[in-house]
Amino acid sequence: MGDKALAEAQPLTAELTVPGELTLVAGPTGTGKTTLLSRALRDWRAAHPARWPGAVLLGQNPATQLVGETVEEEVAFALVAAQMPDAEIARRTARALATFGLDDRAKARTDALSMGWKCRTLLGALHALEPDALFLDEPYAQLDDTGRRRLDAAITEWLGQGRAVVVSAAEALETVGGLPSGRTRLLHAETGLRPEPDLVAGFCEKWPDHAPDTPTGSAVELLSFTAGYEDTSAVLRDIDLVLPPGSISVVSGANGCGKSTLLRAVAGDMPALSGTRRILGHDMAGAGNLPRETALVLQDPELHLTGRTVRGEIEVASAIPKPGAETCLRIFGLSQFAEQAALNLSHGQKQALVLACAVASMPRLLLLDEAFCGLDASAMASILSALRRIVHRTGLTVIAVTHDPQGPVPDFADRHLRMSNGKLIDV
Amino acid sequence: MSDTRGPATVWTRTLFLWMVALAIALFGVLAPATWLPLLSLLATGLFIATAGPRATLRDARPLAWHAPVLLLGMLIVNGRVDWALALEISVRFMLTAMPIFWLHRLTAPTHLLTLFERVLPFRLRLILLFALRIWPLLLRDMRDILLVARLSGTWPARLRDVRPRHFVHAPGRIMMPLGVRAIRLSDDMARSLEARGLDQL
């Protein structure tokens, strides 16, 4: 967020928190929603120094905010640190766990949770603090339908208790989750992504010269496939999946059902307990065998970044010389950020960059783990369109995971796979 | 291992920790020349006894990353490797780093906060919690970074396939994201605690 935008935001932070009202802060990726919310939190605390904790904030990436080892510990953590009486800690923790449907997972380890469940755990931790104002930075982005309904119910309860709730979202919706938003503050993009899918044709002309040959037969073949670690029960069970080259498949399902694990199993990161695993024509029986010509985009884009500028990141990942990397930069709408440090981009912009790097490496198989989180609707539509064209021109095979079966991601796929409890239930 | 954490267990283990500390101090006084190997044997034995040999191997593996850095450092500074000195530094390093894994494996972070309530000021307890919490997160991220590197061919799938050319790309493609990640994790975790009002306590 630039100085000008910050200056404009100053009077806005005071207006955001009205007791008993829900405010939606909406704007495309990179417009400064996170900065605005952090600022509003600080302003609120400065105005109410005597209250504890007064206002709380949920950050965008749940994975890096957890401090407790189990869900229950995480929810109770700040209460324990504040040396509240044991009975009060137990009461608040139990209520928070029930509100976000965490009772069954109270003893689960936080590092083993899926992103959606991590998000719910953090929301529970904030709920237990019974704050006067809550700032939630894109809380719906990681939640499945059940999680969204739980959050809607919690927001209704908070508003009924006279608390102020501020929620940020990538687009100006008339509702936040299932709730009509009381007030909407739009942040206008000065630096949003502007993808150019029309450049795909030129980019794909170079593909056959640099990319490996398309495999004959199926790109992915899992037959009676069961996978997991030796010291735990099977995480994936009886998976039968055959995907032809040049296809786009989307895997959806509730948080924690095993979608990301399936992707990791295809990437060779999960030991096969039984069944057949054949990727791009190679048999991959045990762990340690990784499929070549495969690119994986993780949920957290920062794990891919190497501290370079946006252009530098693409050039390093690219299988083709500079002009091709430049085209890729434009296809994914990143040309105006080309000289910026990649680590300084917004979450959505980093996602677009990591997708661009993966495509620039010209793989045969592209695995996308919630790779569209944080992108605004317009940028996502253009990027999905570009990916679709690339797939159809090059024979690239794509498997994308999403927690949102109603969103735009399943619409761009040739086939939609649904998962539940480690099994494919609908192919 | 990590789920048997009632208050009684915590106090038993605390007593155990103090006994170990006392034993180490005694060794130091009685036999100064042999304290280092004895200490390393003791620490390893305790770790294996409490966490199990497989967990010990798994948890200690990332610590081994210090070895190439150490050897390379010696080569650059002295032009040769002093194996005796390298071994001594390695043992000292492992001894310093092992208790972090050990404490983390045995005691939940919230119990640690309670445990040290009367001994350490709140801010120091938070710093201790940070140190314990960040290690496993960093290890998980390291696995992900290595997976991406292996898929892209920057790092081989098996250790026996490592060649000198892999070390050319490793600093940029593996160590850099890991370093950035460590800083980002600390920053995010601090913000998360701040966002819950812990900075106001």
XYZ file of C-alpha atoms in Angstrom:
628
model
C 0.000 0.000 0.000
C 1.522 3.340 -1.035
C 1.821 6.496 1.101
C -1.087 8.101 -0.703
C -3.327 5.127 -0.075
C -2.267 5.046 3.583
C -3.064 8.718 4.001
C -6.474 8.114 2.471
C -6.974 5.161 4.793
C -6.344 7.137 7.987
C -9.801 8.651 8.403
C -11.269 5.348 7.229
C -9.831 3.303 10.117
C -11.793 5.358 12.640
C -15.029 4.715 10.748
C -14.602 0.980 10.412
C -15.547 -0.099 13.909
C -19.110 0.649 14.886
C -20.391 -1.436 17.827
C -22.960 -4.003 16.707
C -22.257 -3.413 13.011
C -20.586 -5.495 10.354
C -18.292 -3.676 7.934
C -16.974 -5.211 4.736
C -13.666 -3.919 3.384
C -13.504 -5.000 -0.234
C -11.003 -4.528 -3.002
C -8.920 -6.520 -5.467
C -5.681 -8.143 -4.441
C -2.888 -5.699 -3.622
C -5.075 -2.740 -2.671
C -4.042 -2.720 0.987
C -6.846 -4.500 2.830
C -4.415 -6.243 5.188
C -2.550 -2.984 5.894
C -5.807 -1.191 6.551
C -7.004 -3.821 9.012
C -3.678 -3.872 10.900
C -3.803 -0.106 11.118
C -7.389 -0.140 12.306
C -6.421 -2.594 15.060
C -3.617 -0.320 16.255
C -5.876 2.763 16.099
C -8.594 0.986 18.040
C -6.183 -0.056 20.776
C -4.706 3.417 20.975
C -8.210 4.790 21.480
C -9.107 2.180 24.150
C -5.853 1.552 26.080
C -7.513 0.238 29.250
C -9.307 -2.751 27.705
C -7.781 -6.208 27.228
C -7.614 -7.553 24.605
C -10.215 -5.079 23.279
C -9.680 -5.687 19.591
C -8.270 -8.770 17.876
C -7.182 -9.572 14.330
C -7.193 -12.726 12.241
C -4.352 -12.693 9.700
C -4.555 -14.127 6.196
C -2.282 -17.152 6.522
C -3.519 -19.478 9.294
C -0.474 -21.757 9.057
C 1.962 -19.233 10.516
C -0.230 -17.919 13.329
C -0.690 -21.036 15.434
C 1.312 -21.242 18.652
C -0.422 -24.064 20.551
C 0.348 -27.712 19.954
C -3.256 -28.923 20.035
C -6.484 -27.200 19.017
C -7.599 -26.892 22.640
C -4.276 -25.367 23.689
C -4.409 -22.889 20.843
C -7.895 -21.721 21.801
C -6.917 -21.387 25.479
C -3.429 -20.008 24.884
C -4.018 -16.267 25.393
C -6.355 -16.955 28.323
C -3.660 -19.039 30.042
C -1.074 -16.357 29.310
C -3.404 -13.750 30.843
C -3.599 -15.960 33.973
C -7.374 -16.158 33.980
C -9.016 -18.460 36.550
C -9.108 -22.104 35.417
C -12.915 -22.275 35.495
C -13.194 -19.219 33.241
C -10.615 -20.637 30.815
C -12.537 -23.932 30.671
C -15.871 -22.157 30.081
C -14.594 -19.906 27.308
C -12.601 -22.669 25.625
C -15.574 -25.036 25.596
C -17.814 -22.346 24.096
C -15.294 -21.425 21.411
C -14.730 -25.064 20.465
C -18.494 -25.623 20.171
C -19.055 -22.427 18.157
C -16.598 -23.451 15.456
C -17.349 -27.183 15.538
C -13.958 -28.053 16.993
C -15.095 -30.347 19.857
C -14.123 -33.540 18.038
C -10.699 -32.169 17.177
C -9.884 -30.548 20.529
C -6.927 -32.904 21.061
C -5.769 -32.872 17.428
C -2.304 -31.484 16.710
C -2.498 -28.076 15.045
C 0.324 -28.809 12.597
C -1.606 -31.818 11.234
C -4.741 -29.779 10.454
C -5.764 -28.651 6.983
C -5.772 -24.901 6.245
C -9.542 -24.666 6.772
C -9.373 -26.275 10.200
C -6.407 -24.105 11.149
C -8.503 -21.075 10.236
C -11.392 -22.358 12.381
C -9.013 -22.950 15.297
C -7.731 -19.381 15.119
C -11.277 -18.052 14.921
C -12.060 -20.107 18.035
C -9.032 -18.579 19.794
C -10.289 -15.075 18.979
C -13.845 -15.987 20.038
C -12.588 -17.185 23.436
C -11.063 -13.753 24.088
C -14.539 -12.133 23.927
C -13.160 -8.954 22.322
C -15.027 -5.693 21.643
C -13.902 -5.509 18.018
C -12.838 -8.192 15.563
C -10.830 -7.594 12.392
C -10.903 -10.632 10.119
C -8.645 -10.594 7.054
C -10.271 -12.691 4.302
C -11.579 -15.282 6.781
C -13.844 -16.995 4.245
C -11.050 -17.688 1.746
C -9.982 -20.983 3.358
C -13.309 -22.206 4.747
C -15.619 -24.828 3.276
C -19.434 -24.537 3.398
C -19.726 -25.804 6.976
C -16.938 -23.520 8.146
C -18.595 -20.541 6.459
C -21.918 -21.274 8.123
C -20.181 -21.553 11.507
C -18.461 -18.202 10.957
C -21.732 -16.579 9.855
C -23.406 -17.805 13.054
C -20.495 -16.534 15.167
C -20.593 -13.102 13.488
C -24.360 -12.906 14.120
C -23.712 -13.714 17.780
C -20.924 -11.123 18.059
C -23.091 -8.429 16.478
C -25.953 -9.337 18.820
C -23.567 -8.781 21.735
C -22.740 -5.301 20.440
C -19.252 -6.127 19.127
C -17.866 -4.449 16.018
C -16.881 -6.817 13.207
C -14.760 -5.863 10.196
C -14.288 -8.431 7.438
C -12.116 -8.051 4.348
C -12.870 -9.799 1.052
C -11.398 -9.777 -2.432
C -14.615 -8.539 -4.011
C -17.503 -6.290 -3.056
C -20.196 -8.793 -2.249
C -23.608 -7.818 -1.063
C -23.208 -10.442 1.602
C -20.251 -11.655 3.620
C -20.704 -15.416 3.840
C -24.485 -15.692 4.329
C -24.828 -12.342 6.098
C -25.933 -9.054 4.587
C -23.032 -6.682 5.265
C -24.039 -3.539 7.148
C -21.564 -1.181 5.532
C -19.166 -1.665 2.668
C -15.872 0.154 2.193
C -14.422 -0.279 -1.255
C -10.703 0.078 -1.808
C -10.014 0.943 -5.409
C -7.168 -0.865 -7.021
C -4.185 1.108 -8.218
C -2.043 -1.954 -8.628
C -4.352 -4.896 -9.362
C -3.351 -7.793 -11.594
C -4.075 -7.358 -15.288
C -3.638 -10.742 -16.971
C -3.415 -10.930 -20.773
C -4.694 -14.396 -21.778
C -4.559 -13.446 -25.467
C -0.767 -13.804 -25.398
C -1.071 -17.542 -24.730
C -0.919 -18.507 -28.431
C 2.541 -16.929 -28.924
C 3.837 -18.428 -25.685
C 2.620 -21.922 -26.575
C 4.373 -21.879 -29.967
C 7.694 -22.237 -28.113
C 6.357 -25.022 -25.854
C 7.200 -28.050 -28.072
C 10.843 -26.921 -28.454
C 11.494 -26.759 -24.718
C 8.999 -29.027 -22.956
C 9.372 -32.822 -22.739
C 7.187 -34.986 -24.960
C 3.591 -35.648 -24.006
C 3.353 -39.130 -22.463
C 1.565 -41.853 -24.344
C -1.269 -43.404 -22.346
C -2.573 -41.775 -19.199
C -0.837 -38.911 -17.416
C -1.920 -40.037 -13.960
C -2.923 -43.576 -13.063
C -3.806 -44.543 -9.506
C -5.400 -47.990 -9.174
C -6.635 -49.382 -5.829
C -4.184 -46.885 -4.416
C -3.808 -46.588 -0.650
C -1.244 -44.255 0.872
C -0.100 -43.059 4.268
C 2.802 -43.163 6.649
C 3.865 -46.414 8.317
C 3.176 -45.171 11.829
C -0.333 -43.883 11.028
C -3.423 -45.350 9.406
C -3.924 -44.879 5.661
C -4.656 -41.273 4.730
C -5.853 -42.083 1.205
C -7.882 -45.235 0.631
C -8.836 -47.209 -2.487
C -8.238 -44.403 -4.934
C -9.006 -45.262 -8.558
C -8.116 -42.393 -10.811
C -7.030 -42.300 -14.459
C -6.421 -38.905 -16.071
C -5.548 -38.488 -19.762
C -2.885 -35.996 -20.900
C -4.186 -32.530 -21.705
C -6.989 -32.640 -19.165
C -7.939 -30.360 -16.285
C -9.283 -31.997 -13.150
C -10.509 -30.259 -10.040
C -10.633 -32.014 -6.676
C -13.024 -30.566 -4.113
C -14.226 -31.593 -0.681
C -14.563 -30.391 2.879
C -11.566 -29.072 4.832
C -9.339 -31.945 5.961
C -10.796 -34.625 3.639
C -7.431 -35.399 2.024
C -7.356 -33.194 -1.098
C -3.857 -31.821 -0.523
C -2.688 -35.306 0.485
C -3.923 -36.694 -2.857
C -1.914 -34.038 -4.664
C 1.181 -34.888 -2.614
C 0.669 -38.582 -3.348
C 0.628 -37.809 -7.080
C 3.794 -35.742 -6.547
C 5.415 -38.819 -4.957
C 5.641 -37.316 -1.477
C 3.455 -39.938 0.187
C 4.492 -43.606 0.525
C 2.156 -46.008 -1.291
C 0.886 -48.744 1.046
C -0.768 -50.706 -1.759
C -2.012 -50.369 -5.336
C -0.529 -48.884 -8.487
C 0.865 -45.376 -8.912
C 1.943 -44.527 -12.442
C 2.695 -40.872 -13.216
C 3.591 -39.661 -16.728
C 4.312 -43.222 -17.738
C 6.693 -43.940 -14.826
C 5.954 -46.499 -12.125
C 6.371 -44.923 -8.721
C 5.884 -47.698 -6.217
C 7.567 -46.394 -3.057
C 8.314 -43.021 -1.522
C 11.355 -41.162 -2.806
C 10.399 -41.693 -6.441
C 9.377 -38.326 -7.758
C 7.790 -37.777 -11.149
C 9.932 -35.724 -13.466
C 8.409 -32.902 -15.529
C 6.004 -32.078 -12.711
C 5.387 -28.698 -11.076
C 3.646 -28.320 -7.740
C 2.147 -25.051 -6.525
C 1.718 -25.115 -2.747
C -0.963 -23.344 -0.734
C 1.580 -20.921 0.622
C 3.239 -19.058 -2.276
C 6.133 -17.805 -0.147
C 7.593 -21.306 -0.013
C 8.410 -20.937 -3.718
C 10.027 -17.508 -3.637
C 13.791 -17.114 -3.734
C 14.184 -13.462 -2.756
C 14.418 -12.079 -6.300
C 12.375 -9.522 -8.194
C 9.200 -10.693 -9.941
C 11.058 -10.874 -13.260
C 13.979 -12.668 -11.599
C 11.711 -15.314 -10.086
C 10.151 -16.106 -13.467
C 13.498 -16.117 -15.276
C 14.977 -18.559 -12.764
C 12.007 -20.910 -13.050
C 11.648 -20.562 -16.809
C 12.562 -23.362 -19.193
C 12.794 -20.883 -22.044
C 14.997 -17.811 -22.636
C 14.107 -14.276 -21.528
C 11.469 -13.304 -24.156
C 9.349 -16.315 -23.168
C 9.615 -15.401 -19.499
C 8.559 -11.863 -20.355
C 5.459 -13.165 -22.158
C 4.611 -15.320 -19.159
C 4.889 -12.245 -16.946
C 2.268 -10.509 -19.082
C -0.043 -13.507 -19.387
C -0.389 -13.578 -15.603
C -0.771 -9.785 -15.325
C 2.477 -9.173 -13.492
C 4.335 -6.891 -15.930
C 3.730 -3.746 -13.848
C 5.365 -5.398 -10.822
C 8.308 -6.807 -12.799
C 11.015 -4.889 -10.912
C 9.435 -5.193 -7.456
C 10.745 -7.636 -4.856
C 8.466 -10.665 -5.070
C 8.288 -10.978 -1.288
C 6.717 -7.520 -1.040
C 3.706 -8.423 -3.197
C 0.250 -9.074 -1.745
C -0.852 -12.664 -1.162
C -2.924 -12.789 -4.364
C -0.110 -11.291 -6.440
C 2.312 -13.851 -5.036
C -0.134 -16.600 -6.025
C -0.249 -15.258 -9.586
C 3.569 -15.104 -9.668
C 3.990 -18.670 -8.430
C 1.480 -19.868 -11.043
C 3.433 -17.984 -13.712
C 6.698 -19.589 -12.539
C 5.118 -23.051 -12.639
C 3.835 -22.541 -16.195
C 7.150 -21.000 -17.309
C 8.940 -24.187 -16.234
C 6.893 -25.978 -18.947
C 5.969 -29.095 -17.016
C 3.911 -32.026 -18.273
C 1.903 -32.238 -15.064
C 0.836 -29.217 -13.027
C -0.441 -29.749 -9.476
C -2.235 -26.787 -7.908
C -3.003 -26.833 -4.186
C -5.546 -24.052 -3.506
C -3.432 -21.962 -5.862
C -6.165 -19.396 -6.573
C -6.794 -18.258 -2.972
C -6.397 -14.505 -2.600
C -6.976 -13.706 -6.286
C -9.821 -11.307 -6.988
C -12.669 -12.488 -9.259
C -11.541 -10.619 -12.342
C -7.888 -11.724 -12.149
C -8.936 -15.293 -11.370
C -11.252 -15.464 -14.399
C -8.488 -14.242 -16.735
C -5.840 -16.536 -15.235
C -8.163 -19.555 -15.432
C -8.915 -18.688 -19.036
C -5.184 -18.445 -19.814
C -4.497 -21.782 -18.125
C -7.285 -23.445 -20.052
C -5.855 -22.231 -23.357
C -2.363 -23.390 -22.389
C -3.685 -26.858 -21.493
C -5.544 -27.247 -24.765
C -2.632 -26.065 -26.883
C 0.157 -27.966 -25.144
C -1.275 -31.179 -23.701
C -0.345 -30.108 -20.150
C -2.270 -32.047 -17.479
C -3.600 -30.040 -14.540
C -4.938 -31.229 -11.190
C -6.256 -28.393 -9.018
C -7.528 -28.653 -5.474
C -10.208 -26.333 -4.097
C -12.292 -26.254 -0.941
C -15.058 -24.361 -2.730
C -17.089 -26.533 -5.148
C -19.433 -23.603 -5.898
C -16.633 -21.207 -6.887
C -15.229 -20.531 -10.359
C -12.398 -23.099 -10.189
C -14.529 -26.242 -10.869
C -16.103 -24.497 -13.886
C -12.784 -24.371 -15.707
C -12.208 -28.114 -15.354
C -12.939 -31.021 -17.687
C -13.754 -33.214 -14.729
C -14.739 -32.572 -11.159
C -13.636 -35.085 -8.504
C -15.064 -35.032 -4.995
C -13.325 -36.371 -1.916
C -14.515 -37.367 1.524
C -12.533 -38.973 4.366
C -9.589 -39.885 2.157
C -11.694 -41.460 -0.598
C -12.767 -40.280 -4.027
C -16.560 -40.460 -3.824
C -17.541 -38.983 -7.157
C -15.400 -39.153 -10.272
C 4.401 -39.154 23.286
C 3.005 -35.688 23.168
C -0.445 -36.420 24.490
C 0.414 -37.590 27.999
C 0.738 -34.207 29.504
C -1.145 -33.976 32.773
C 0.249 -31.629 35.440
C 1.685 -34.616 37.380
C 3.595 -35.766 34.288
C 4.910 -32.274 33.736
C 6.217 -32.026 37.289
C 7.765 -35.504 37.118
C 9.564 -34.535 33.955
C 10.661 -31.227 35.424
C 12.167 -33.097 38.365
C 13.810 -35.444 35.881
C 15.270 -32.468 33.989
C 16.728 -31.024 37.186
C 18.228 -34.397 38.080
C 19.887 -34.550 34.675
C 21.236 -31.035 35.153
C 22.634 -32.054 38.555
C 24.246 -35.169 37.069
C 25.880 -33.070 34.346
C 27.208 -30.598 36.922
C 28.659 -33.490 38.965
C 30.412 -34.903 35.914
C 31.841 -31.480 35.226
C 33.339 -31.274 38.746
C 34.509 -34.889 39.139
C 35.984 -35.550 35.705
C 36.521 -32.346 33.723
C 38.358 -34.174 30.907
C 35.518 -36.555 30.161
C 32.506 -34.339 30.695
C 31.826 -33.601 27.036
C 31.581 -37.191 25.737
C 29.714 -38.244 28.877
C 27.312 -35.398 28.491
C 26.647 -36.234 24.851
C 26.078 -39.895 25.715
C 23.738 -38.917 28.520
C 21.724 -36.484 26.387
C 21.406 -38.927 23.499
C 20.440 -41.745 25.859
C 17.791 -39.620 27.506
C 16.401 -38.524 24.188
C 16.221 -42.076 22.871
C 14.692 -43.312 26.142
C 11.956 -40.696 26.139
C 11.261 -40.102 22.464
C 12.278 -43.456 20.951
C 15.093 -44.195 18.473
C 13.054 -43.439 15.311
C 11.861 -40.075 16.559
C 15.383 -39.255 17.706
C 16.803 -40.006 14.274
C 14.039 -38.057 12.557
C 14.352 -35.020 14.830
C 18.131 -34.998 14.878
C 18.447 -35.237 11.096
C 17.990 -31.494 10.424
C 20.683 -30.742 12.992
C 23.128 -32.562 10.754
C 22.822 -29.666 8.288
C 25.356 -27.784 10.391
C 28.088 -30.259 9.341
C 28.585 -29.136 5.699
C 28.476 -25.483 6.787
C 31.102 -26.185 9.445
C 33.412 -28.114 7.109
C 33.065 -25.551 4.342
C 33.772 -22.745 6.833
C 36.947 -24.506 7.981
C 38.081 -25.027 4.404
C 37.569 -21.367 3.551
C 39.196 -19.972 6.711
C 42.031 -22.483 7.306
C 42.380 -24.112 3.906
C 42.005 -27.560 5.542
C 39.633 -29.487 7.780
C 40.655 -30.109 11.388
C 38.600 -33.231 12.026
C 39.156 -33.319 15.793
C 38.043 -29.720 16.161
C 35.105 -30.309 13.786
C 33.958 -33.268 15.870
C 34.194 -31.290 19.089
C 32.235 -28.354 17.634
C 29.654 -30.786 16.250
C 29.155 -32.476 19.608
C 28.823 -29.115 21.348
C 26.327 -27.940 18.725
C 24.227 -31.081 18.993
C 24.255 -30.809 22.771
C 23.056 -27.238 22.617
C 20.353 -27.872 20.042
C 19.057 -31.259 21.242
C 17.326 -29.995 24.405
C 15.069 -27.779 22.252
C 13.717 -30.845 20.455
C 13.584 -32.743 23.670
C 11.642 -30.066 25.549
C 9.275 -29.641 22.636
C 8.592 -33.349 22.426
C 7.934 -33.718 26.138
C 6.075 -30.581 27.100
C 3.206 -28.677 25.494
C 3.849 -24.941 24.960
C 0.999 -23.881 27.259
C 2.310 -26.161 29.995
C 5.727 -24.588 29.567
C 4.170 -21.187 30.097
C 2.610 -22.452 33.335
C 5.724 -24.373 34.332
C 8.051 -21.404 34.193
C 5.491 -18.976 35.587
C 7.401 -18.378 38.807
C 10.891 -18.702 37.346
C 10.883 -16.559 34.207
C 9.275 -13.206 33.376
C 6.368 -13.412 30.921
C 8.308 -12.024 27.951
C 11.117 -14.524 28.421
C 8.579 -17.338 28.596
C 7.125 -16.144 25.294
C 10.596 -16.144 23.732
C 11.114 -19.708 24.954
C 7.756 -20.670 23.490
C 8.762 -19.067 20.195
C 11.960 -21.096 20.025
C 10.073 -24.322 20.671
C 7.205 -23.590 18.313
C 9.182 -22.343 15.338
C 11.379 -25.445 14.968
C 8.641 -27.881 13.919
C 7.002 -25.297 11.638
C 10.322 -24.617 9.987
C 10.958 -28.329 9.549
C 7.567 -28.786 7.899
C 8.263 -25.862 5.562
C 11.706 -27.257 4.824
C 10.073 -30.510 3.691
C 7.793 -28.551 1.354
C 10.647 -26.460 -0.036
C 12.699 -29.608 -0.631
C 9.729 -31.281 -2.352
C 9.368 -28.342 -4.746
C 13.143 -28.344 -5.322
C 13.147 -32.079 -6.023
C 10.275 -31.820 -8.472
C 11.994 -28.984 -10.314
C 15.256 -30.961 -10.443
C 17.164 -28.408 -8.323
C 17.775 -31.100 -5.700
C 17.829 -34.872 -6.364
C 15.119 -37.181 -5.041
C 17.634 -39.374 -3.227
C 20.627 -38.284 -1.156
C 22.916 -40.737 -2.954
C 22.279 -38.822 -6.189
C 23.602 -35.528 -4.802
C 26.347 -34.109 -7.035
C 28.538 -30.978 -6.642
C 26.430 -29.114 -9.225
C 23.397 -29.371 -6.910
C 25.208 -27.246 -4.328
C 25.467 -24.434 -6.871
C 21.669 -24.010 -6.984
C 20.867 -25.091 -3.423
C 21.672 -21.760 -1.693
C 19.288 -19.808 -3.938
C 16.515 -22.349 -4.343
C 16.518 -24.017 -0.912
C 18.441 -22.010 1.699
C 17.098 -18.620 0.600
C 13.386 -19.577 0.846
C 14.143 -21.319 4.137
C 15.888 -18.250 5.541
C 13.099 -15.967 4.387
C 10.624 -18.413 5.854
C 12.321 -18.388 9.243
C 12.135 -14.601 9.391
C 8.549 -14.560 8.109
C 7.441 -17.223 10.579
C 8.875 -15.286 13.519
C 7.246 -12.127 12.249
C 3.846 -13.746 11.635
C 3.857 -15.493 14.977
C 4.751 -12.276 16.795
C 1.936 -10.493 14.963
C -0.438 -13.313 15.829
C 0.375 -12.946 19.530
C 0.062 -9.177 19.237
C -3.278 -9.589 17.466
C -4.545 -11.509 20.506
C -3.408 -8.792 22.886
C -0.457 -10.679 24.376
C 1.807 -7.672 23.902
C -0.448 -5.755 26.293
C -0.004 -8.175 29.202
